[in-house]
Coordinates of C-alpha atoms in Angstrom, one line a residue:
Chain A
M47 CA 127.2 -193.2 -65.4
S48 CA 129.7 -195.3 -64.2
Q49 CA 133.5 -194.9 -64.4
L50 CA 135.8 -198.1 -64.3
A51 CA 139.2 -197.8 -63.0
L52 CA 142.3 -199.6 -61.2
V53 CA 143.3 -198.8 -57.8
I54 CA 146.9 -199.8 -57.3
D55 CA 148.1 -200.3 -53.8
L56 CA 151.8 -198.9 -53.4
N57 CA 151.9 -200.6 -50.0
K58 CA 151.6 -203.9 -51.7
C59 CA 153.1 -203.8 -54.9
V60 CA 156.7 -205.4 -55.0
G61 CA 157.7 -204.5 -58.5
C62 CA 157.6 -208.2 -60.2
H63 CA 156.4 -206.6 -63.5
A64 CA 153.8 -209.3 -63.8
C65 CA 151.1 -206.7 -64.4
A66 CA 152.9 -205.1 -67.3
T67 CA 154.0 -208.4 -68.6
N68 CA 150.6 -210.0 -68.5
C69 CA 149.2 -206.7 -70.0
K70 CA 151.6 -207.0 -73.0
A71 CA 150.9 -210.6 -73.5
W72 CA 147.1 -210.2 -73.4
N73 CA 147.0 -207.1 -75.6
T74 CA 149.4 -208.6 -78.2
A75 CA 147.1 -211.5 -78.5
G76 CA 143.8 -209.8 -78.2
E77 CA 141.3 -208.1 -80.2
F78 CA 143.3 -204.9 -80.6
G79 CA 146.0 -206.5 -82.5
P80 CA 149.9 -206.6 -81.6
L81 CA 151.8 -204.3 -79.6
T82 CA 154.8 -204.1 -81.9
D83 CA 158.4 -204.2 -80.6
T84 CA 161.6 -203.2 -82.4
E85 CA 164.6 -204.9 -82.0
P86 CA 163.0 -207.2 -79.3
Y87 CA 166.1 -209.5 -78.9
G88 CA 168.5 -206.9 -79.8
K89 CA 170.8 -204.3 -77.7
Q90 CA 168.1 -201.8 -77.3
P91 CA 164.8 -203.7 -77.4
E92 CA 161.9 -201.2 -77.4
G93 CA 158.0 -201.5 -77.9
V94 CA 154.6 -200.3 -77.0
W95 CA 153.5 -201.0 -73.4
F96 CA 150.3 -199.8 -71.9
N97 CA 151.4 -200.5 -68.4
R98 CA 154.9 -199.4 -67.1
V99 CA 156.4 -200.1 -63.5
Q100 CA 158.8 -197.5 -62.6
T101 CA 161.1 -197.9 -59.8
Y102 CA 162.1 -195.1 -57.5
E103 CA 164.8 -194.9 -54.6
I104 CA 163.6 -192.8 -51.5
G105 CA 165.8 -191.6 -48.8
K106 CA 169.7 -191.5 -48.5
Y107 CA 172.0 -194.6 -48.3
P108 CA 171.9 -196.6 -46.0
K109 CA 168.5 -195.6 -45.2
T110 CA 166.9 -196.2 -48.4
E111 CA 163.6 -197.7 -49.5
V112 CA 162.4 -198.6 -53.1
I113 CA 159.0 -197.5 -54.4
N114 CA 157.7 -199.7 -57.4
F115 CA 155.1 -197.4 -59.4
P116 CA 153.0 -198.8 -62.0
K117 CA 151.5 -196.3 -64.4
S118 CA 149.0 -196.8 -67.0
C119 CA 146.2 -194.6 -68.6
M120 CA 144.1 -192.9 -65.8
H121 CA 140.9 -193.0 -67.7
C122 CA 140.5 -189.3 -66.8
K123 CA 136.8 -187.8 -66.4
N124 CA 137.9 -184.8 -68.2
A125 CA 140.2 -186.5 -70.4
P126 CA 142.5 -183.8 -72.3
C127 CA 143.4 -186.3 -74.9
V128 CA 139.9 -186.7 -76.3
D129 CA 139.2 -183.0 -76.7
V130 CA 142.4 -182.5 -78.8
C131 CA 142.1 -185.3 -81.2
P132 CA 141.4 -184.0 -84.7
T133 CA 139.7 -187.1 -85.9
G134 CA 137.6 -188.3 -83.1
A135 CA 139.8 -191.3 -82.9
S136 CA 140.3 -190.8 -79.4
Y137 CA 137.0 -191.2 -77.4
K138 CA 135.5 -191.8 -73.8
R139 CA 132.8 -194.3 -73.7
E140 CA 129.7 -193.1 -72.1
E141 CA 128.7 -196.3 -70.4
D142 CA 131.8 -197.1 -68.6
G143 CA 134.0 -194.3 -69.0
I144 CA 136.8 -196.1 -70.5
V145 CA 139.1 -194.0 -72.8
L146 CA 139.9 -195.7 -76.3
V147 CA 141.5 -195.0 -79.5
N148 CA 139.9 -196.2 -82.6
Y149 CA 142.8 -197.5 -84.7
D150 CA 141.0 -197.1 -87.9
D151 CA 140.6 -193.4 -87.7
C152 CA 144.1 -192.5 -85.8
I153 CA 146.1 -190.4 -88.1
G154 CA 149.1 -190.8 -85.8
C155 CA 149.6 -187.1 -85.3
K156 CA 150.8 -187.6 -81.5
Y157 CA 148.8 -184.8 -80.4
C158 CA 147.0 -186.7 -77.8
S159 CA 150.1 -187.7 -76.3
W160 CA 151.3 -184.2 -75.7
A161 CA 148.0 -183.4 -74.3
C162 CA 148.3 -186.2 -71.5
P163 CA 150.2 -184.9 -68.5
Y164 CA 150.8 -188.6 -67.2
G165 CA 152.6 -189.7 -70.6
C166 CA 150.4 -192.8 -70.7
R167 CA 149.9 -192.8 -74.5
E168 CA 152.5 -194.7 -76.5
F169 CA 153.0 -194.3 -80.4
D170 CA 153.3 -197.4 -82.4
G171 CA 155.6 -196.6 -85.1
H172 CA 155.0 -199.8 -87.1
E173 CA 151.1 -199.2 -87.3
G174 CA 151.5 -195.4 -87.3
V175 CA 148.8 -195.0 -84.6
M176 CA 148.5 -194.1 -80.8
K177 CA 148.2 -196.9 -78.3
K178 CA 147.1 -196.9 -74.9
C179 CA 145.6 -199.0 -71.8
T180 CA 142.1 -200.3 -73.0
L181 CA 141.3 -201.3 -69.5
C182 CA 141.0 -204.9 -71.3
V183 CA 137.7 -203.8 -72.5
D184 CA 137.8 -207.2 -74.8
R185 CA 138.2 -209.1 -71.4
I186 CA 135.7 -207.4 -68.9
Y187 CA 132.7 -207.9 -71.2
N188 CA 133.9 -211.1 -72.8
E189 CA 131.3 -213.8 -72.3
D190 CA 133.7 -216.6 -73.5
L191 CA 135.8 -215.9 -70.4
P192 CA 134.8 -217.5 -66.9
E193 CA 133.3 -214.8 -65.0
E194 CA 135.7 -214.5 -62.5
E195 CA 138.3 -214.0 -65.2
R196 CA 136.4 -210.9 -66.6
K197 CA 138.8 -208.5 -65.3
P198 CA 141.8 -206.4 -66.7
A199 CA 144.9 -208.8 -67.4
C200 CA 147.1 -206.7 -64.8
V201 CA 144.7 -207.2 -62.2
L202 CA 144.6 -211.1 -62.7
A203 CA 148.3 -211.3 -62.7
C204 CA 149.2 -209.5 -59.6
P205 CA 150.6 -211.8 -57.3
T206 CA 150.0 -209.3 -54.1
R207 CA 146.6 -208.2 -55.1
A208 CA 148.0 -204.9 -55.3
R209 CA 145.6 -204.0 -58.0
T210 CA 141.8 -203.6 -57.6
F211 CA 139.6 -203.0 -60.4
G212 CA 135.9 -201.7 -60.2
D213 CA 133.4 -198.8 -60.7
I214 CA 134.9 -195.7 -58.7
D215 CA 131.4 -194.0 -59.0
D216 CA 129.5 -196.7 -57.5
P217 CA 130.2 -196.2 -53.5
E218 CA 129.5 -200.0 -52.9
S219 CA 132.1 -201.3 -55.2
E220 CA 135.5 -203.0 -53.9
A221 CA 137.4 -200.2 -55.7
S222 CA 135.4 -197.4 -54.0
K223 CA 135.8 -198.8 -50.8
A224 CA 139.6 -199.3 -51.0
I225 CA 139.8 -195.7 -52.1
R226 CA 137.7 -194.8 -49.1
E227 CA 139.3 -196.8 -46.3
K228 CA 142.9 -196.8 -47.4
H229 CA 143.3 -193.2 -48.1
G230 CA 143.3 -193.4 -52.1
Y231 CA 144.6 -190.5 -54.1
R232 CA 145.0 -189.4 -57.6
L233 CA 148.0 -188.5 -59.4
L234 CA 148.7 -184.7 -60.2
P235 CA 145.4 -183.2 -59.8
E236 CA 146.8 -180.0 -60.7
A237 CA 146.8 -180.7 -64.2
G238 CA 143.1 -180.8 -64.2
A239 CA 142.4 -183.9 -66.1
G240 CA 140.4 -185.8 -63.3
P241 CA 142.2 -189.1 -63.4
S242 CA 140.0 -192.2 -62.5
N243 CA 142.7 -194.4 -61.4
H244 CA 143.8 -194.0 -57.8
Y245 CA 146.7 -195.1 -55.7
L246 CA 146.8 -196.3 -52.0
P247 CA 149.7 -194.9 -50.2
Q248 CA 152.7 -196.6 -49.1
R249 CA 152.4 -197.0 -45.3
K250 CA 155.0 -197.2 -42.7
V251 CA 153.5 -199.4 -39.8
K252 CA 155.0 -198.5 -36.5
V253 CA 153.8 -199.6 -33.0
E254 CA 154.5 -197.5 -30.1
L255 CA 155.0 -199.3 -26.6
D256 CA 156.2 -197.9 -23.6
E257 CA 158.9 -199.5 -21.5
D258 CA 156.6 -201.1 -19.0
E259 CA 154.7 -202.6 -22.1
I260 CA 157.7 -204.1 -23.6
C261 CA 159.2 -206.0 -20.4
V262 CA 156.1 -208.0 -19.5
K263 CA 155.0 -210.6 -21.8
P264 CA 151.5 -211.3 -21.9
L265 CA 150.5 -214.5 -20.5
A266 CA 148.4 -215.4 -23.9
I267 CA 151.5 -215.1 -25.8
L268 CA 153.5 -217.3 -23.3
T269 CA 150.8 -220.0 -23.5
I270 CA 150.9 -219.9 -27.4
E271 CA 154.9 -220.2 -27.5
K272 CA 154.8 -223.1 -25.1
K273 CA 152.2 -225.0 -27.3
I274 CA 154.5 -224.3 -30.5
T275 CA 157.5 -225.5 -28.8
S276 CA 155.8 -228.9 -27.8
Y277 CA 154.2 -229.1 -31.1
R278 CA 157.6 -228.7 -32.5
E279 CA 159.3 -231.3 -30.4
Q280 CA 156.2 -233.9 -31.3
I281 CA 156.8 -233.4 -35.0
F282 CA 160.6 -234.2 -34.6
D283 CA 160.0 -237.1 -32.4
D284 CA 157.4 -238.5 -35.1
F285 CA 160.1 -237.8 -37.7
M286 CA 163.1 -239.2 -35.9
S287 CA 161.3 -242.5 -34.7
P288 CA 161.7 -245.4 -36.6
Chain B
M293 CA 159.7 -181.6 -76.2
R294 CA 161.5 -183.3 -79.1
P295 CA 162.0 -181.0 -82.1
E296 CA 160.0 -182.5 -84.8
R297 CA 161.4 -181.7 -88.0
S298 CA 158.4 -182.1 -90.1
L299 CA 156.4 -179.9 -87.9
I300 CA 159.0 -177.2 -87.5
L301 CA 159.1 -177.2 -91.7
L302 CA 155.1 -177.0 -91.4
L303 CA 155.1 -174.0 -89.0
V304 CA 157.8 -171.8 -90.7
L305 CA 157.3 -172.7 -94.6
A306 CA 153.4 -172.2 -94.3
G307 CA 153.8 -169.0 -92.3
V308 CA 156.2 -167.8 -94.9
G309 CA 153.4 -168.7 -97.4
Q310 CA 150.7 -167.1 -95.5
G311 CA 152.9 -163.8 -95.2
I312 CA 153.3 -163.6 -98.8
F313 CA 149.5 -163.8 -99.5
V314 CA 148.8 -161.3 -96.8
F315 CA 151.2 -159.0 -98.3
L316 CA 150.0 -159.6 -102.0
A317 CA 146.5 -159.1 -101.0
V318 CA 146.9 -156.1 -98.8
A319 CA 149.3 -154.6 -101.3
D320 CA 146.8 -155.2 -104.0
I321 CA 144.1 -153.5 -102.2
A322 CA 146.3 -150.3 -100.9
W323 CA 148.3 -149.8 -104.0
G324 CA 146.2 -151.8 -106.8
S325 CA 144.9 -148.2 -108.3
Y326 CA 148.4 -146.9 -108.6
G327 CA 149.4 -150.0 -110.9
W328 CA 152.1 -151.1 -108.4
A329 CA 152.6 -154.4 -109.8
R330 CA 152.9 -155.9 -113.3
P331 CA 151.1 -159.3 -113.8
E332 CA 154.5 -161.2 -113.6
V333 CA 154.9 -159.9 -110.0
I334 CA 151.4 -161.1 -109.0
Y335 CA 151.8 -164.3 -110.7
W336 CA 155.4 -164.9 -108.9
L337 CA 154.0 -163.7 -105.5
G338 CA 151.1 -165.9 -105.6
V339 CA 152.9 -168.8 -106.8
S340 CA 155.5 -168.6 -104.2
S341 CA 153.0 -168.0 -101.5
L342 CA 151.2 -171.3 -102.7
A343 CA 154.5 -173.2 -103.3
F344 CA 155.3 -172.2 -99.6
A345 CA 152.1 -173.3 -98.2
F346 CA 152.3 -176.7 -100.1
A347 CA 155.8 -177.2 -99.1
G348 CA 154.7 -176.9 -95.4
M349 CA 151.5 -179.1 -95.8
A350 CA 153.8 -181.8 -97.5
A351 CA 156.2 -181.7 -94.8
S352 CA 153.5 -182.0 -92.3
L353 CA 152.6 -185.2 -93.6
F354 CA 155.8 -186.9 -92.9
H355 CA 154.8 -186.2 -89.2
L356 CA 151.8 -188.6 -89.5
G357 CA 151.8 -192.1 -88.7
N358 CA 149.2 -192.6 -91.1
P359 CA 149.3 -189.9 -94.0
M360 CA 146.9 -191.6 -96.3
R361 CA 144.1 -190.8 -93.4
G362 CA 145.5 -187.3 -93.0
W363 CA 142.0 -185.8 -94.6
K364 CA 140.4 -187.2 -91.4
A365 CA 141.9 -184.4 -89.5
I366 CA 139.3 -182.0 -90.6
I367 CA 136.4 -183.9 -88.8
R368 CA 136.6 -182.6 -85.2
W369 CA 137.0 -178.8 -85.9
Q370 CA 134.6 -177.9 -83.2
S371 CA 136.9 -179.1 -80.5
S372 CA 140.3 -179.7 -81.8
W373 CA 142.9 -177.1 -82.7
L374 CA 144.7 -179.5 -84.8
S375 CA 141.5 -179.9 -86.8
R376 CA 141.1 -176.2 -87.2
E377 CA 144.5 -176.0 -88.4
A378 CA 143.8 -178.3 -91.2
V379 CA 140.4 -176.8 -91.9
S380 CA 142.0 -173.2 -92.2
M381 CA 144.9 -174.6 -94.2
G382 CA 142.6 -175.9 -97.0
L383 CA 140.6 -172.6 -96.8
F384 CA 143.9 -170.7 -97.1
S385 CA 145.2 -172.5 -99.9
G386 CA 141.8 -172.6 -101.8
A387 CA 141.5 -168.9 -101.4
A388 CA 145.2 -168.1 -102.5
A389 CA 144.7 -170.3 -105.8
L390 CA 141.3 -168.7 -106.3
Y391 CA 142.8 -165.4 -106.1
L392 CA 145.3 -166.1 -108.6
L393 CA 142.8 -167.5 -110.9
L394 CA 140.6 -164.4 -110.7
Y395 CA 143.6 -162.3 -111.6
F396 CA 144.3 -164.3 -114.6
F397 CA 140.8 -164.3 -115.8
S398 CA 140.3 -160.7 -115.1
A399 CA 137.6 -160.9 -112.9
P400 CA 136.2 -157.8 -111.5
S401 CA 138.5 -156.4 -109.1
G402 CA 135.5 -156.1 -106.3
L403 CA 135.5 -159.9 -106.4
R404 CA 139.1 -160.3 -106.2
T405 CA 139.3 -158.1 -103.3
L406 CA 136.6 -160.1 -101.6
V407 CA 138.5 -163.4 -102.2
G408 CA 141.8 -161.6 -101.0
L409 CA 139.9 -160.7 -97.7
A410 CA 138.8 -163.9 -97.2
G411 CA 142.4 -165.4 -97.9
I412 CA 143.8 -163.0 -95.3
F413 CA 141.1 -164.0 -92.9
A414 CA 142.1 -167.5 -93.4
A415 CA 145.7 -167.0 -93.2
F416 CA 145.5 -165.4 -89.8
A417 CA 142.8 -168.3 -88.8
L418 CA 145.8 -170.6 -89.7
Y419 CA 148.4 -168.6 -87.7
I420 CA 146.1 -168.7 -84.6
S421 CA 145.1 -172.2 -84.8
S422 CA 148.7 -173.5 -85.6
A423 CA 149.6 -171.6 -82.3
M424 CA 146.6 -172.3 -80.2
L425 CA 147.4 -176.2 -81.0
Y426 CA 150.3 -175.6 -78.7
A427 CA 149.0 -173.0 -76.5
R428 CA 145.9 -175.3 -75.5
I429 CA 148.4 -177.7 -73.6
S430 CA 148.1 -175.7 -70.4
F431 CA 150.6 -177.4 -68.3
V432 CA 153.5 -176.6 -70.7
R433 CA 153.8 -173.1 -69.6
E434 CA 156.3 -172.0 -72.2
W435 CA 153.6 -172.7 -75.0
S436 CA 150.5 -171.6 -73.1
N437 CA 150.8 -167.9 -73.2
K438 CA 149.4 -165.3 -75.4
L439 CA 152.9 -164.7 -77.0
T440 CA 152.7 -167.9 -78.7
A441 CA 150.1 -166.8 -81.2
I442 CA 151.3 -163.3 -81.4
N443 CA 154.8 -164.6 -82.2
F444 CA 153.5 -166.9 -84.8
M445 CA 151.8 -164.2 -86.6
A446 CA 154.6 -161.7 -86.3
F447 CA 157.4 -164.1 -87.6
G448 CA 155.0 -165.4 -90.3
L449 CA 154.3 -161.9 -91.5
A450 CA 157.9 -160.7 -91.2
S451 CA 159.2 -163.7 -93.2
G452 CA 156.4 -163.4 -95.8
V453 CA 157.0 -159.9 -96.4
A454 CA 160.9 -160.5 -96.4
V455 CA 160.4 -163.2 -99.4
S456 CA 158.0 -161.2 -101.0
Y457 CA 160.6 -158.2 -101.2
A458 CA 163.1 -160.7 -102.5
V459 CA 160.8 -161.7 -105.2
L460 CA 160.3 -158.1 -106.0
C461 CA 163.8 -157.5 -106.2
L462 CA 164.6 -160.4 -108.3
L463 CA 162.0 -159.3 -110.8
G464 CA 163.6 -155.7 -110.9
F465 CA 161.2 -153.7 -108.5
N466 CA 163.1 -152.7 -105.8
Y467 CA 160.6 -150.8 -103.7
T468 CA 161.9 -149.0 -100.7
A469 CA 158.5 -149.0 -99.1
V470 CA 158.4 -152.9 -98.9
R471 CA 162.1 -153.0 -97.6
E472 CA 161.0 -150.6 -94.8
I473 CA 157.9 -152.7 -94.0
A474 CA 160.2 -155.9 -93.9
A475 CA 162.5 -154.0 -91.8
V476 CA 159.9 -152.9 -89.2
L477 CA 158.3 -156.5 -89.3
A478 CA 161.6 -158.0 -88.5
A479 CA 162.5 -155.6 -85.6
V480 CA 158.9 -156.0 -84.1
G481 CA 159.7 -159.9 -84.3
L482 CA 163.1 -159.4 -82.5
I483 CA 161.3 -157.6 -79.8
L484 CA 158.4 -160.1 -79.5
K485 CA 161.2 -163.0 -79.4
A486 CA 163.0 -161.3 -76.5
A487 CA 159.6 -160.7 -74.8
S488 CA 158.9 -164.5 -75.3
L489 CA 162.6 -165.2 -73.9
A490 CA 162.1 -163.1 -71.1
F491 CA 158.6 -164.5 -70.2
N492 CA 160.1 -168.1 -70.4
K493 CA 162.8 -167.3 -67.7
T494 CA 160.0 -166.3 -65.4
V495 CA 158.1 -169.5 -66.0
Y496 CA 157.9 -171.4 -62.5
V497 CA 156.0 -174.5 -62.2
P498 CA 155.7 -175.3 -58.5
L499 CA 155.9 -179.2 -59.1
D500 CA 158.5 -181.9 -58.6
I501 CA 158.8 -185.5 -58.4
K502 CA 157.2 -185.3 -54.9
N503 CA 154.1 -183.9 -56.3
A504 CA 154.2 -186.3 -59.3
L505 CA 154.4 -189.3 -56.8
V506 CA 152.5 -187.6 -54.1
M507 CA 155.0 -188.6 -51.6
N508 CA 156.7 -186.1 -49.2
E509 CA 160.0 -187.7 -49.3
P510 CA 163.3 -185.4 -49.3
N511 CA 165.2 -187.8 -51.8
I512 CA 163.6 -189.6 -54.7
K513 CA 165.8 -190.9 -57.3
L514 CA 164.5 -192.6 -60.5
M515 CA 166.1 -196.1 -60.7
S516 CA 164.2 -197.6 -63.4
T517 CA 162.1 -196.1 -66.4
G518 CA 159.8 -199.3 -66.7
T519 CA 160.5 -202.3 -68.9
S520 CA 163.2 -200.7 -71.2
Y521 CA 165.6 -198.0 -70.9
E522 CA 164.4 -195.8 -73.7
H523 CA 160.8 -195.6 -75.0
Y524 CA 158.3 -193.3 -76.5
N525 CA 158.0 -191.2 -73.1
T526 CA 161.9 -190.7 -72.4
K527 CA 162.1 -189.8 -76.3
E528 CA 159.3 -187.8 -77.3
Y529 CA 159.1 -185.3 -74.4
S530 CA 162.8 -184.3 -74.2
S531 CA 165.1 -182.9 -76.6
G532 CA 168.4 -184.3 -75.7
F533 CA 170.3 -180.9 -76.1
T534 CA 172.2 -179.4 -73.2
D535 CA 171.6 -175.9 -72.1
A536 CA 174.9 -174.5 -73.6
Q537 CA 174.1 -176.0 -77.3
V538 CA 170.5 -174.4 -76.7
R539 CA 172.0 -171.2 -75.8
S540 CA 174.3 -171.0 -78.9
V541 CA 171.6 -172.1 -81.2
L542 CA 169.4 -169.4 -79.8
I543 CA 172.0 -166.8 -80.3
L544 CA 172.4 -168.1 -84.0
S545 CA 168.8 -168.0 -84.8
L546 CA 168.3 -164.5 -83.5
F547 CA 171.1 -163.3 -85.6
A548 CA 170.1 -165.3 -88.7
A549 CA 166.3 -164.6 -88.3
F550 CA 166.4 -160.8 -87.3
V551 CA 169.7 -159.2 -87.2
L552 CA 171.5 -160.5 -90.5
P553 CA 168.3 -159.3 -92.7
L554 CA 168.3 -156.0 -90.8
I555 CA 171.8 -155.4 -91.6
I556 CA 171.4 -156.5 -95.4
W557 CA 168.6 -154.3 -95.8
A558 CA 170.3 -151.5 -94.3
V559 CA 173.2 -151.8 -96.6
M560 CA 170.8 -151.7 -99.5
T561 CA 169.3 -148.5 -98.4
Q562 CA 172.9 -147.2 -98.4
W563 CA 173.3 -148.4 -102.0
P564 CA 169.9 -147.8 -103.7
D565 CA 170.7 -148.7 -107.2
T566 CA 172.6 -151.9 -106.6
P567 CA 172.6 -154.2 -109.2
A568 CA 172.8 -157.1 -106.8
A569 CA 169.6 -156.2 -105.0
G570 CA 168.0 -159.5 -106.2
I571 CA 170.8 -161.6 -104.5
L572 CA 171.0 -159.5 -101.5
A573 CA 167.2 -159.4 -100.6
S574 CA 167.1 -163.2 -101.5
L575 CA 170.0 -163.7 -99.1
A576 CA 168.2 -161.8 -96.3
A577 CA 165.0 -163.8 -96.9
L578 CA 166.9 -167.1 -96.8
S579 CA 168.6 -166.2 -93.6
M580 CA 165.4 -165.2 -92.0
I581 CA 163.9 -168.3 -93.1
A582 CA 167.0 -170.6 -91.7
G583 CA 166.9 -168.6 -88.6
L584 CA 163.1 -169.1 -88.1
I585 CA 163.5 -172.7 -88.5
A586 CA 166.0 -172.8 -85.6
E587 CA 163.8 -170.6 -83.6
R588 CA 161.0 -173.0 -83.9
G589 CA 163.1 -175.8 -83.2
L590 CA 164.0 -174.0 -79.8
F591 CA 160.0 -173.6 -79.4
F592 CA 159.9 -177.3 -79.1
I593 CA 163.1 -177.7 -77.2
Q594 CA 162.0 -175.2 -74.4
G595 CA 158.6 -176.7 -73.9
N596 CA 158.7 -178.4 -70.6
H597 CA 156.3 -181.5 -70.6
L598 CA 154.7 -182.4 -67.1
Q599 CA 155.1 -186.2 -67.6
N600 CA 158.9 -185.5 -67.6
L601 CA 158.3 -185.2 -63.7
Y602 CA 158.2 -189.1 -64.0
Y603 CA 161.4 -189.6 -65.7
A604 CA 163.4 -187.0 -63.9
T605 CA 164.0 -184.8 -66.8
F606 CA 161.5 -182.1 -65.6
R607 CA 163.3 -178.6 -65.4
S608 CA 161.8 -177.3 -62.2
N609 CA 163.1 -173.9 -62.5
S610 CA 162.6 -173.2 -58.8
A611 CA 165.0 -170.4 -59.1
S612 CA 162.5 -168.2 -60.9
N613 CA 159.9 -168.4 -58.0
P614 CA 158.7 -164.9 -58.2
L615 CA 157.9 -164.8 -54.4
L616 CA 161.5 -166.0 -53.5
S617 CA 163.3 -163.8 -56.3
K618 CA 161.4 -161.0 -54.7
A619 CA 162.5 -161.6 -51.3
K620 CA 166.0 -161.8 -52.3
K621 CA 166.1 -158.2 -53.6
G622 CA 165.1 -156.9 -50.4
T623 CA 161.3 -156.4 -51.0
P624 CA 159.4 -158.6 -48.3
A625 CA 157.5 -161.6 -49.6
P626 CA 153.8 -161.2 -49.2
V627 CA 152.5 -162.7 -45.9
K628 CA 149.1 -164.0 -45.2

């Protein structure tokens, strides 16, 4: 048994929405058919997205910070959406733990989306079926793609490499190591769904120095500074000389 | 949650249909040997039961994204309550139709009683599976309690008997016993509704946005809902009604569903040989159905979905923390 999942580093996420945009681009053009939009160029565009980046402000002005919070299907181990599906259209793959919807069997009753504590399923009103993150199952096993591109679209798009993809049941995988070493956690464990996606916390890096440590500049730093200054001067001279 | 019109109609109308059939089958078993009903009574009660059940089923199809595939809902009856609801809906309407056919082909009464009992069983299975569908979602505390199933049954039976009484009065059989049964069921319904409202007041989910994001920050404010301002997650899980609106609809629904029918039946008790019995009883039944439609709408509106934590629309009812409210009244909170 393996369980593929995403590990999202909130410390690195800059909220650029590249993951969501690339997800939409791939999955609209991919094997699962379009993610339909209503009024895409109108006043209130709406549409199906597998991945949404929400933004939160923490603290009080002027001491505020921004948290960018991407959220997509957690591919839960004990997925409540699969249990409640009346047709068996929602299922969890045994081989890799991905939760998928068979669009040909879905009757569009929306019951699975009610059973999901995370709100990670979105109803496509045009096709009348429930849609959700497929963990790019049509990419990760796709032999037409070069091997380094056999990853979910969101992971490939992330410019800060905040997203890691891997088997969280394999202790040697990159994802498992990230969870272990960077204090990965799950969302709402209280709901009992056993989500597989993990988040790495936003860290506040602080260095504590005593006063005597601050006033003395180490010799190494002084040497480096001197070198940099002389290097700058050299470049300047080269540039200015005829 | 958003009050879904088609589901409200399904739950209320099918509930009425089941209630009528339960009344018909039980009355036929209990009073059959006294010749309580002429054939047209059985006919009209049976037809109205089926009509209500089919109206509910038809309404439910409007909820589906793909109504043509609706039949597939019966596949996963081992695990899904929605599937069980579909199966018991089929069994119930089949049993009700068969019951009516057996009556008209003058089948032996033992066989009819057997089909009647099967129909009663299917009707209760349908009440329970409709309710468990909601009660199964454990994190919506307003739904996942025993009163959900009990109320679905009580309201369905009360409205079924109210409509049966109206049908009887329209046909000229103003039976006092049926009116009394209807009144008792309506009173029980009112008490159960009050109990459910009292329970909802005590619902306390000790979660807020800090738990949702797993961040212990005192002030977390939602700045962006992600990609578009409104989408499925912001619309499906919140009703958009204000507390004041909910309160006024609640009062109206309680009045229409329980109080007004009780008043009408009380008037009819004082005026036993009224020529307007059919109209009065129909008014009571219609008022009850209208009130129950509003009540079922409120059932959806009051459901507080956990995903609302991420959209800052979760009603974290921290004032109803049982430990804190006890402490306020003077009794010390338990200390470990």
